[in-house]
Coordinates of C-alpha atoms in Angstrom, one line a residue:
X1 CA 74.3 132.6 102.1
X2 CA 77.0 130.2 102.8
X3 CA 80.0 130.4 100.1
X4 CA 80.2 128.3 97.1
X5 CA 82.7 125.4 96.8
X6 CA 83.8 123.8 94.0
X7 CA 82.9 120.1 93.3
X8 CA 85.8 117.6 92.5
X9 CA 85.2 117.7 88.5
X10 CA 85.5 121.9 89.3
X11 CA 88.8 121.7 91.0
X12 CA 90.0 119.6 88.5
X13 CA 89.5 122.1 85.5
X14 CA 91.1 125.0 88.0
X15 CA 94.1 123.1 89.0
X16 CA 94.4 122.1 84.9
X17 CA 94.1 125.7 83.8
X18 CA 96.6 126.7 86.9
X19 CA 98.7 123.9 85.4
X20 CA 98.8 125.6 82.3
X21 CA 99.1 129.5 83.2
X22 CA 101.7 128.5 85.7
X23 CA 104.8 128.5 83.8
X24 CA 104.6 132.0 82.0
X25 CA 103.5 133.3 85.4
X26 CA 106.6 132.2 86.6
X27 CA 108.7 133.2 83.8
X28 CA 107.2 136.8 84.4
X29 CA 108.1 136.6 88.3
X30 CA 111.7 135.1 87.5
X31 CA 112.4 138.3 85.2
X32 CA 110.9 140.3 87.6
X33 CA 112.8 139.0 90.8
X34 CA 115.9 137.4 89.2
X35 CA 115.4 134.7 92.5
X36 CA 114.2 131.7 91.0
X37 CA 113.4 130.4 94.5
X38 CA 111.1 133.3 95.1
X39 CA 109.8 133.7 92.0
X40 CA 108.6 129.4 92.6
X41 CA 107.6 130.4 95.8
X42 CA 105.5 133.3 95.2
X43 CA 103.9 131.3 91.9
X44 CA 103.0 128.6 94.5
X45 CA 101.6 130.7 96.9
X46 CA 99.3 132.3 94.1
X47 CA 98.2 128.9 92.8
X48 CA 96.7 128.1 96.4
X49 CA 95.0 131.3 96.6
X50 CA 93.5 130.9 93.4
X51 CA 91.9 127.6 94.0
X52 CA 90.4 129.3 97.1
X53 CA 89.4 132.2 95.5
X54 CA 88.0 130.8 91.8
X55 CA 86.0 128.3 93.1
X56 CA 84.2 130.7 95.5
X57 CA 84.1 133.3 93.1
X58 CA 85.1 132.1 89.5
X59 CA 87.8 132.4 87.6
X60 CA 87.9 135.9 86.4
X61 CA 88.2 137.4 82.7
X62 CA 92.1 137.1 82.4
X63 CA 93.2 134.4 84.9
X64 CA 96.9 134.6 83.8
X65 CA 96.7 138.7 85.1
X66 CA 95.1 137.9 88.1
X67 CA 97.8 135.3 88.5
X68 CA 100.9 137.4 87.6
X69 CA 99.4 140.6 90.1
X70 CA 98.6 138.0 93.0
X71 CA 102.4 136.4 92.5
X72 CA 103.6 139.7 92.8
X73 CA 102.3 140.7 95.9
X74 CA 102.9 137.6 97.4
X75 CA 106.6 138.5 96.4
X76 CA 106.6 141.9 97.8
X77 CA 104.8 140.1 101.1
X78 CA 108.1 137.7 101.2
X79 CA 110.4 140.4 100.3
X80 CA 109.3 142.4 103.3
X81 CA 109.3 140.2 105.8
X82 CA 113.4 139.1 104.6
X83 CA 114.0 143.2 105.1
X84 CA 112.2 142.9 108.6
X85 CA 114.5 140.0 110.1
X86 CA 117.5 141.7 111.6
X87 CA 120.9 140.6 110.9
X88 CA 120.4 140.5 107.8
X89 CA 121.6 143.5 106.7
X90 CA 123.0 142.2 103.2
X91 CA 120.0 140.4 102.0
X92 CA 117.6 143.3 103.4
X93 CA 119.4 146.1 101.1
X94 CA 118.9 143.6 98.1
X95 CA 115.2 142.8 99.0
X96 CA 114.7 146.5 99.0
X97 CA 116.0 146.9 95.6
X98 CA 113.6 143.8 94.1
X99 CA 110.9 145.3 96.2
X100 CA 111.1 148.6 94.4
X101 CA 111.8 146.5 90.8
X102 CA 108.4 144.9 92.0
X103 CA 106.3 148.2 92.3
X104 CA 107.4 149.3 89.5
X105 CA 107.2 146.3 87.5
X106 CA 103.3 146.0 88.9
X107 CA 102.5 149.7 88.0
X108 CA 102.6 148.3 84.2
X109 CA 100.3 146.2 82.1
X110 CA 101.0 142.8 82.9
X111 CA 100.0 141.9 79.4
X112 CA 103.0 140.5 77.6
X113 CA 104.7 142.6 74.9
X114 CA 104.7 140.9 71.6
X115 CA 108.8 141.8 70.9
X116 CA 109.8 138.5 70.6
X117 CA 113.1 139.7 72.3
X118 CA 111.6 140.5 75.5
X119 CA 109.3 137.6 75.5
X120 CA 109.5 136.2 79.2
X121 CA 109.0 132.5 78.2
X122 CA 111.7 132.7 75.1
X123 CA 113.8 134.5 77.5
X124 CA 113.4 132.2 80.6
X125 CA 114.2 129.3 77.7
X126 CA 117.6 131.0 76.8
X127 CA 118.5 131.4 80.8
X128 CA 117.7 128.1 81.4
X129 CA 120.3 126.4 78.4
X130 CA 123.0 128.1 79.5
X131 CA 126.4 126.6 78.1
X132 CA 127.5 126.3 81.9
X133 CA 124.9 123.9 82.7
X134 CA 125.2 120.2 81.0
X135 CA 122.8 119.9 78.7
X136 CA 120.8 117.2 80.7
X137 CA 120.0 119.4 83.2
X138 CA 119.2 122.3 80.8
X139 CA 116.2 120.3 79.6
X140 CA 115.5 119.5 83.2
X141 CA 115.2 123.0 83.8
X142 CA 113.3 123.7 80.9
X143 CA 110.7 121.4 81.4
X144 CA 110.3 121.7 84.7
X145 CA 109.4 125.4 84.7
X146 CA 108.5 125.7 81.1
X147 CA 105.5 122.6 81.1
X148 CA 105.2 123.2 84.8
X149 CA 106.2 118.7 85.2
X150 CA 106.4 117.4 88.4
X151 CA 109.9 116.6 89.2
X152 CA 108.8 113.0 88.5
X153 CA 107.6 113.4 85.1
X154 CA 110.6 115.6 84.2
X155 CA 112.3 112.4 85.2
X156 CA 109.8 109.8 83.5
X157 CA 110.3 112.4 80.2
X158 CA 114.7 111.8 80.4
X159 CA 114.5 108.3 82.0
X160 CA 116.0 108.9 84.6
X161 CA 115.3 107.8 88.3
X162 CA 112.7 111.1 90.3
X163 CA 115.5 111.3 93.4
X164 CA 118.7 111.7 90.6
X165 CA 116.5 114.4 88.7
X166 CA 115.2 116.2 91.8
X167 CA 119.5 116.7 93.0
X168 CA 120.1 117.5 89.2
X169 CA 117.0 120.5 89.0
X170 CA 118.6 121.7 92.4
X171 CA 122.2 121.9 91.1
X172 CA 120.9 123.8 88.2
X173 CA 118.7 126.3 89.7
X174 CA 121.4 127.2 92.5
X175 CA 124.6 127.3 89.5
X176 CA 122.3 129.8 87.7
X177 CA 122.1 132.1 91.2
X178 CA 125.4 131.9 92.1
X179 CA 127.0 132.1 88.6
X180 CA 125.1 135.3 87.8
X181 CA 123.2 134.0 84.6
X182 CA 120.9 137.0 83.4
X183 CA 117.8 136.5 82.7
X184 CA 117.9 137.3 79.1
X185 CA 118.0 136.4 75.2
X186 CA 121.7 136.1 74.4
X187 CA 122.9 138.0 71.1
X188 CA 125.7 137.9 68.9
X189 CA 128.5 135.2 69.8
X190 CA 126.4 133.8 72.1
X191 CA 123.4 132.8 70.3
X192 CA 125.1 129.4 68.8
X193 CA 126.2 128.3 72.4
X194 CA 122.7 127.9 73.5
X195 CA 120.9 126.8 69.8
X196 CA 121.2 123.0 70.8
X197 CA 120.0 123.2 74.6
X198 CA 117.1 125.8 72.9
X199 CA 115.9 123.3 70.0
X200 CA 116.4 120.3 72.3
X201 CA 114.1 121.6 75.3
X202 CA 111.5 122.9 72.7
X203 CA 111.5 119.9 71.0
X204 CA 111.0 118.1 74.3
X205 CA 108.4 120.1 75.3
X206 CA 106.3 119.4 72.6
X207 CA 106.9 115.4 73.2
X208 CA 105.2 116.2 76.6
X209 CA 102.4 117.7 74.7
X210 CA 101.6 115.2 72.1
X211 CA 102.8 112.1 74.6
X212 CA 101.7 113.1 77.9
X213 CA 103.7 111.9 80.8
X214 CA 100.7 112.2 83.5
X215 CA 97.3 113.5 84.1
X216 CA 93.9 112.3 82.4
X217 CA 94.4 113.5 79.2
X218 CA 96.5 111.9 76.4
X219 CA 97.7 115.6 75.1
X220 CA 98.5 118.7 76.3
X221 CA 97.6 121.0 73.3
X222 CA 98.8 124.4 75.1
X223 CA 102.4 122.5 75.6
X224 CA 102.2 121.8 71.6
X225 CA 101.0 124.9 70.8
X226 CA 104.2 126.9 72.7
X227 CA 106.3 124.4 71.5
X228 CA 105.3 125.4 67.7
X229 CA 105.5 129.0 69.1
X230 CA 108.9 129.1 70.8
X231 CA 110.4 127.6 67.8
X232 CA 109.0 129.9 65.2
X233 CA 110.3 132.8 67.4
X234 CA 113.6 131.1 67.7
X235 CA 113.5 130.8 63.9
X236 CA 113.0 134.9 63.3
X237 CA 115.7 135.3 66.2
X238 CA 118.3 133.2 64.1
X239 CA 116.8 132.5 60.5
X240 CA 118.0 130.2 58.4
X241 CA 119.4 127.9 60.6
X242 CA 118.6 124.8 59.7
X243 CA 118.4 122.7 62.7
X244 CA 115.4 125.4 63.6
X245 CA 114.2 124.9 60.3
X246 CA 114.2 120.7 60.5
X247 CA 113.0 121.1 64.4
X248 CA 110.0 123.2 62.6
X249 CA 109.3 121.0 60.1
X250 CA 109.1 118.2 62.5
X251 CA 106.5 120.1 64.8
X252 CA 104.0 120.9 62.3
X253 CA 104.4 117.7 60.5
X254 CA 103.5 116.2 63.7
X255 CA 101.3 118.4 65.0
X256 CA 99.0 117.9 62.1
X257 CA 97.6 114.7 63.3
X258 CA 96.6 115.8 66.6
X259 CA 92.6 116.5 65.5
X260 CA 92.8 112.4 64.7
X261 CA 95.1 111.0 67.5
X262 CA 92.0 110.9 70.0
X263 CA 88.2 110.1 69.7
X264 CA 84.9 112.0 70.9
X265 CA 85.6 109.6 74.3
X266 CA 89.3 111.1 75.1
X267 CA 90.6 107.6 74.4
X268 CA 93.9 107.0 72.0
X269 CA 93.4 106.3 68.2
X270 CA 96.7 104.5 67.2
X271 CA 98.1 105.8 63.6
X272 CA 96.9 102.8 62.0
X273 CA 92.8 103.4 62.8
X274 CA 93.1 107.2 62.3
X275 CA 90.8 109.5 60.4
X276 CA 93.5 110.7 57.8
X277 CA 90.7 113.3 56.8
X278 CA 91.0 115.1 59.7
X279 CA 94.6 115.6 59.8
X280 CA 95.6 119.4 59.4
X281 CA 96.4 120.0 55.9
X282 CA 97.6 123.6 56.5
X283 CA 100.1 122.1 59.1
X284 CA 101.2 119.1 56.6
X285 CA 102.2 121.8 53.3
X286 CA 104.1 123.9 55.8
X287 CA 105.9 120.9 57.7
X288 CA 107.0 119.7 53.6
X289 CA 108.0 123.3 52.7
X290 CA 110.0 123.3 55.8
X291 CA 111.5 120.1 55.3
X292 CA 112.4 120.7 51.6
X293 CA 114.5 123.9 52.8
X294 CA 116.4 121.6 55.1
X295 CA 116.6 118.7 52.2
X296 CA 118.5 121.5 50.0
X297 CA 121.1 121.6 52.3
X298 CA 121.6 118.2 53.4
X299 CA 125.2 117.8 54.7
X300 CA 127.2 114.3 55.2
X301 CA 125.4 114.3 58.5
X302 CA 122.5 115.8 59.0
X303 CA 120.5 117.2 61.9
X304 CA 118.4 115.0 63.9
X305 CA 115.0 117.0 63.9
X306 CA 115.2 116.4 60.1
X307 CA 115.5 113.0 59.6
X308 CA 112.7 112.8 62.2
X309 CA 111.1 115.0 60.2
X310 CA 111.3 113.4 57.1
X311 CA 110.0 110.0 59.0
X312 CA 107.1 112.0 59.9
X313 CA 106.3 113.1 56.3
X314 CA 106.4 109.7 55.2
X315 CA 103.2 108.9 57.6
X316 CA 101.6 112.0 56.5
X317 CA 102.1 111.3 52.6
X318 CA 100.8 107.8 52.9
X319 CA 97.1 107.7 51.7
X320 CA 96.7 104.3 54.0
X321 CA 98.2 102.6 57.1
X322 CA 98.8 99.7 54.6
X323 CA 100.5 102.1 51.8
X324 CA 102.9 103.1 54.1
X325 CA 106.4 103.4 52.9
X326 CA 108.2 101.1 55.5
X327 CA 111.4 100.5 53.8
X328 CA 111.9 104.0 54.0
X329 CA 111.1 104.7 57.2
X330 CA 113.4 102.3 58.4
X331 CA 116.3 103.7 56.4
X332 CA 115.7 107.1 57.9
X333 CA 115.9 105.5 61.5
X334 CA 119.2 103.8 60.2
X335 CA 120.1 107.5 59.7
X336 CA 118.6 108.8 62.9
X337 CA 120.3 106.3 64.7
X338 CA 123.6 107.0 63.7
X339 CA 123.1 110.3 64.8
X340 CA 121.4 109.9 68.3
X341 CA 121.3 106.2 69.3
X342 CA 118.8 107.1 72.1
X343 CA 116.8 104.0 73.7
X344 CA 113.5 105.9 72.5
X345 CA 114.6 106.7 68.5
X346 CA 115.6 103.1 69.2
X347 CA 112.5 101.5 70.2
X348 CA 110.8 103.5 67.4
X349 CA 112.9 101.8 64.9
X350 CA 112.1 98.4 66.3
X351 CA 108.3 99.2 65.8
X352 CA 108.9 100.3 62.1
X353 CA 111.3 97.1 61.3
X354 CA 107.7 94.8 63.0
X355 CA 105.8 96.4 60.4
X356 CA 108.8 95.7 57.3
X357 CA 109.9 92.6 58.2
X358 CA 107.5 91.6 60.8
X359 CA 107.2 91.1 65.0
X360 CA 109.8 88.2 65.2
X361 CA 112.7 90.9 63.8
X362 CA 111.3 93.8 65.7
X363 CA 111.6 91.4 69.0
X364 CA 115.1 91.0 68.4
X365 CA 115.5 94.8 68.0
X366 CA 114.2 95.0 71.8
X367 CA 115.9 92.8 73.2
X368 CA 119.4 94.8 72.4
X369 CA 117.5 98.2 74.2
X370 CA 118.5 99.0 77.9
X371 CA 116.8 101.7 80.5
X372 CA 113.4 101.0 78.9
X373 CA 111.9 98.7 81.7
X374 CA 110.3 101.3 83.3
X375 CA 108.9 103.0 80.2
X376 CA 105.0 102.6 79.2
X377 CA 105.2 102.8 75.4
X378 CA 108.3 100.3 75.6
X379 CA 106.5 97.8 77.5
X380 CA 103.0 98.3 75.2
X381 CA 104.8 98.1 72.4
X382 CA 106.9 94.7 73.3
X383 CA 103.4 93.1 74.6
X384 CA 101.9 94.3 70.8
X385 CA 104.8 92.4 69.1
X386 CA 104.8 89.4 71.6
X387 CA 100.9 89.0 70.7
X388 CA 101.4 89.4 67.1
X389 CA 103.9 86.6 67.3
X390 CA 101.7 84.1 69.0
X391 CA 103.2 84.4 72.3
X392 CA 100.0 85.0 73.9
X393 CA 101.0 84.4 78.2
X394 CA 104.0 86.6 77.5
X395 CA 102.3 89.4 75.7
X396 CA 99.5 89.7 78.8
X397 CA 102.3 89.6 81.2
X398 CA 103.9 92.6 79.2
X399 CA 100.1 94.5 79.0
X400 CA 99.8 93.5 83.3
X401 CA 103.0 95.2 83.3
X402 CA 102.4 98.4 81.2
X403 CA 99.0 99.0 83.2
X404 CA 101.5 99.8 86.0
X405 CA 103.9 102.0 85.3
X406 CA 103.8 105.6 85.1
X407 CA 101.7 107.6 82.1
X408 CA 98.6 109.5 81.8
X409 CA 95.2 108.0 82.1
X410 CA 94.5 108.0 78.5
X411 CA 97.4 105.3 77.6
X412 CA 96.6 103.1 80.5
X413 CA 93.4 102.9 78.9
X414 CA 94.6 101.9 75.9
X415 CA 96.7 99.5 77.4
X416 CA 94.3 98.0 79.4
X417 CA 91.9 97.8 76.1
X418 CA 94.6 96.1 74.3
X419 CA 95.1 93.6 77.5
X420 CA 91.2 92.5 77.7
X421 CA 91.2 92.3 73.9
X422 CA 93.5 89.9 73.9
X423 CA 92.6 88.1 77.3
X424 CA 89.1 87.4 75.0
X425 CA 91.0 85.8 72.0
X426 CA 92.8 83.4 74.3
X427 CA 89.9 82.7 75.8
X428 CA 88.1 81.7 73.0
X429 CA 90.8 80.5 71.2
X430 CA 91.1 82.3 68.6
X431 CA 93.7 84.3 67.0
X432 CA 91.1 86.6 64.7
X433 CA 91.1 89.4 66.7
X434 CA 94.4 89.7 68.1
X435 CA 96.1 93.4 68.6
X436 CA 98.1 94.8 66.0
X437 CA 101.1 97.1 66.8
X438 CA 100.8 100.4 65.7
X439 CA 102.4 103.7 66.2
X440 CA 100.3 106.3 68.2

């Protein structure tokens, strides 16, 4: 009997699941080897096998095992042929010394210990916001091993052009190698250096899962789930801190509308058309508990995850799209603002100032935003507000323009939804049906 192969829909699923196992694997095999260039290339070399191997013979029980055994021997393969090259007497005595970390590493369960202390992603987090690094490039890091993004979408994610990001992840990885950065959670005096590197990169992460950057889907739940994860770890590692608790708050306030953000189809559901029944309940009640610890303690100038927080309990506490408290939604983002005056939390206030004081004003806003040319849900949301202001040849121009940029398959669809929709109402005429800006 010939052997089986996997149809395209097949390979598909493996390389998603791959996708997703990926970045603990690696964070096992960075521990492990303390190389991060090995530990990458063994991953990689796993990953391949595994297509081959799954599709002829399915995935087996515990795919991220499977994975983190195949990565090691691919490491041990690697690490044998360094000790076989002569002249290299140096690297051969410390290939010896990983291989035998290696064995005995192997010789133990691979399933990860629940200590949060000596959990390999939380640790791998910590290593990679190192106070040497610029923070930049400690979420470049982060993200790149941690949601397992290309280098592109690592730079789509920070806005930053692929070939600036790709010389940034290399500085990074080679300043943690030759520094001598362990590969560990820091304790005592350390902790505070790393907090905002930490909180940034795990709130960035879960961005990447609730806005994906690329693929088919508009979500990444795993990504949003080890988001919610890493930072209720990094809360029991430092408790009471309340940028944790705010970043917290902010997750599961989120979070919570996931169930409604995308129909039985996979397509988008903006805010304004979603099934506010559906929204996680559980989720909201924490996120507000959360957010009232932070409230307590409000300083002068408070942290950033929770005056995003509090935006996002004002969505979740309106009983309609129409009920929704705009006025104070834009005064939070007046707060947010002066705190991080980003181009994003700047296009989001824009949005919120169409739906107060209408598209003309929130126009005005864009037009003061740079570096967003390039960015979908910039150029989606300026073709909303130029349609909702009557300038119909602009506002299709804007939708041609979002259809082409960079973002996952489930946004282009909406785009291009939003684009025909409106292509109809000029054509007829008519300005009954035209799109309404919303936030997703």
């Amino acid at each position: 009997m010939a052997p089986r192969t996997a149809d395209r829909s097949e390979h598909a699923a493996l390389s998603r699941l791959l996708r997703d196992e990926g970045p603990r694997v690696l964070a096992t095999l960075i521990r492990t080897t303390g190389s991060w260039q090995l530990a990458e290339d063994a991953v990689q070399d796993a990953a391949e096998r595994a297509l081959r191997t799954w599709a002829r013979d399915g995935v087996p029980a515990q795919p991220r095992a499977w994975l983190t055994l195949t990565a090691r021997r691919c490491a041990i393969d690697a690490l044998r042929r360094e000790t076989a090259r002569a002249g290299k007497e140096a690297e051969a005595s410390r290939s010896l010394s990983l291989l035998e970390d290696l064995r005995t590493d192997a010789a133990h369960d691979v399933v990860e210990p629940s200590w949060m202390m000596r959990d390999d992603m939380l640790r791998l987090l910590f290593t990679c916001c190192h106070p040497c690094l610029p923070v930049q490039a400690q979420a470049a890091l982060a993200l790149r091993t941690l949601c397992g993004l290309t280098t592109a979408e690592v730079a789509s994610a920070l806005l930053v052009p692929e070939p600036t990001m790709a010389k940034r992840l290399t500085r990074a990885k080679r300043k943690i190698t030759v520094a001598a950065i362990p590969y560990r959670a820091p304790t005592g005096d350390e902790l505070p250096t790393r907090l905002a590197g930490v909180a940034a990169t795990i709130y960035l992460l879960f961005n990447e899962g609730y806005h994906a950057t690329g693929g088919t889907s508009a979500m990444r739940r795993q990504l949003t789930a080890e988001a919610i994860r890493l930072a209720t770890l990094v809360d029991e590692l430092l408790p009471g801190r309340i940028e944790v608790l705010g970043l917290r708050a902010l997750l599961h306030l989120q979070d919570a509308r996931a169930p409604a953000r995308v129909d039985a189809h996979g397509d988008l559901v903006l805010l304004r058309d979603q099934d506010r029944t559906a929204w996680d309940t559980g989720q909201i009640r924490l996120g507000l508990s959360l957010l009232g610890q932070c409230l307590r303690h409000v300083t002068d100038r408070p942290n950033q995850y929770t005056v995003q927080a509090a935006i996002a309990a004002c969505h979740d506490l309106a009983p309609s799209w129409e009920r929704t408290n705009w006025a104070a939604i834009v005064s939070w983002y007046d707060v947010l603002v002066a705190i991080t005056h980003t181009p994003v939390v700047r296009l989001n206030r824009a949005i919120a100032i169409g739906e107060l004081r209408g598209p003309v004003a929130a126009l005005a806003e864009l037009e003061r935003i740079s570096y967003l040319d390039g960015y979908l849900p910039a150029v989606a949301a300026r073709a909303e507000l130029l349609a909702r202001a009557g300038r119909d040849a602009e506002a299709l121009d804007a939708f041609a323009t979002a259809m082409r940029l960079p973002g996952n398959d489930a946004a282009k669809h909406a785009v291009a939804k939003r684009f025909d929709e409106l292509a109809t109402v000029v054509a007829q005429g008519s300005s009954a049906q035209r799109p309404q800006s919303s936030l997703p």
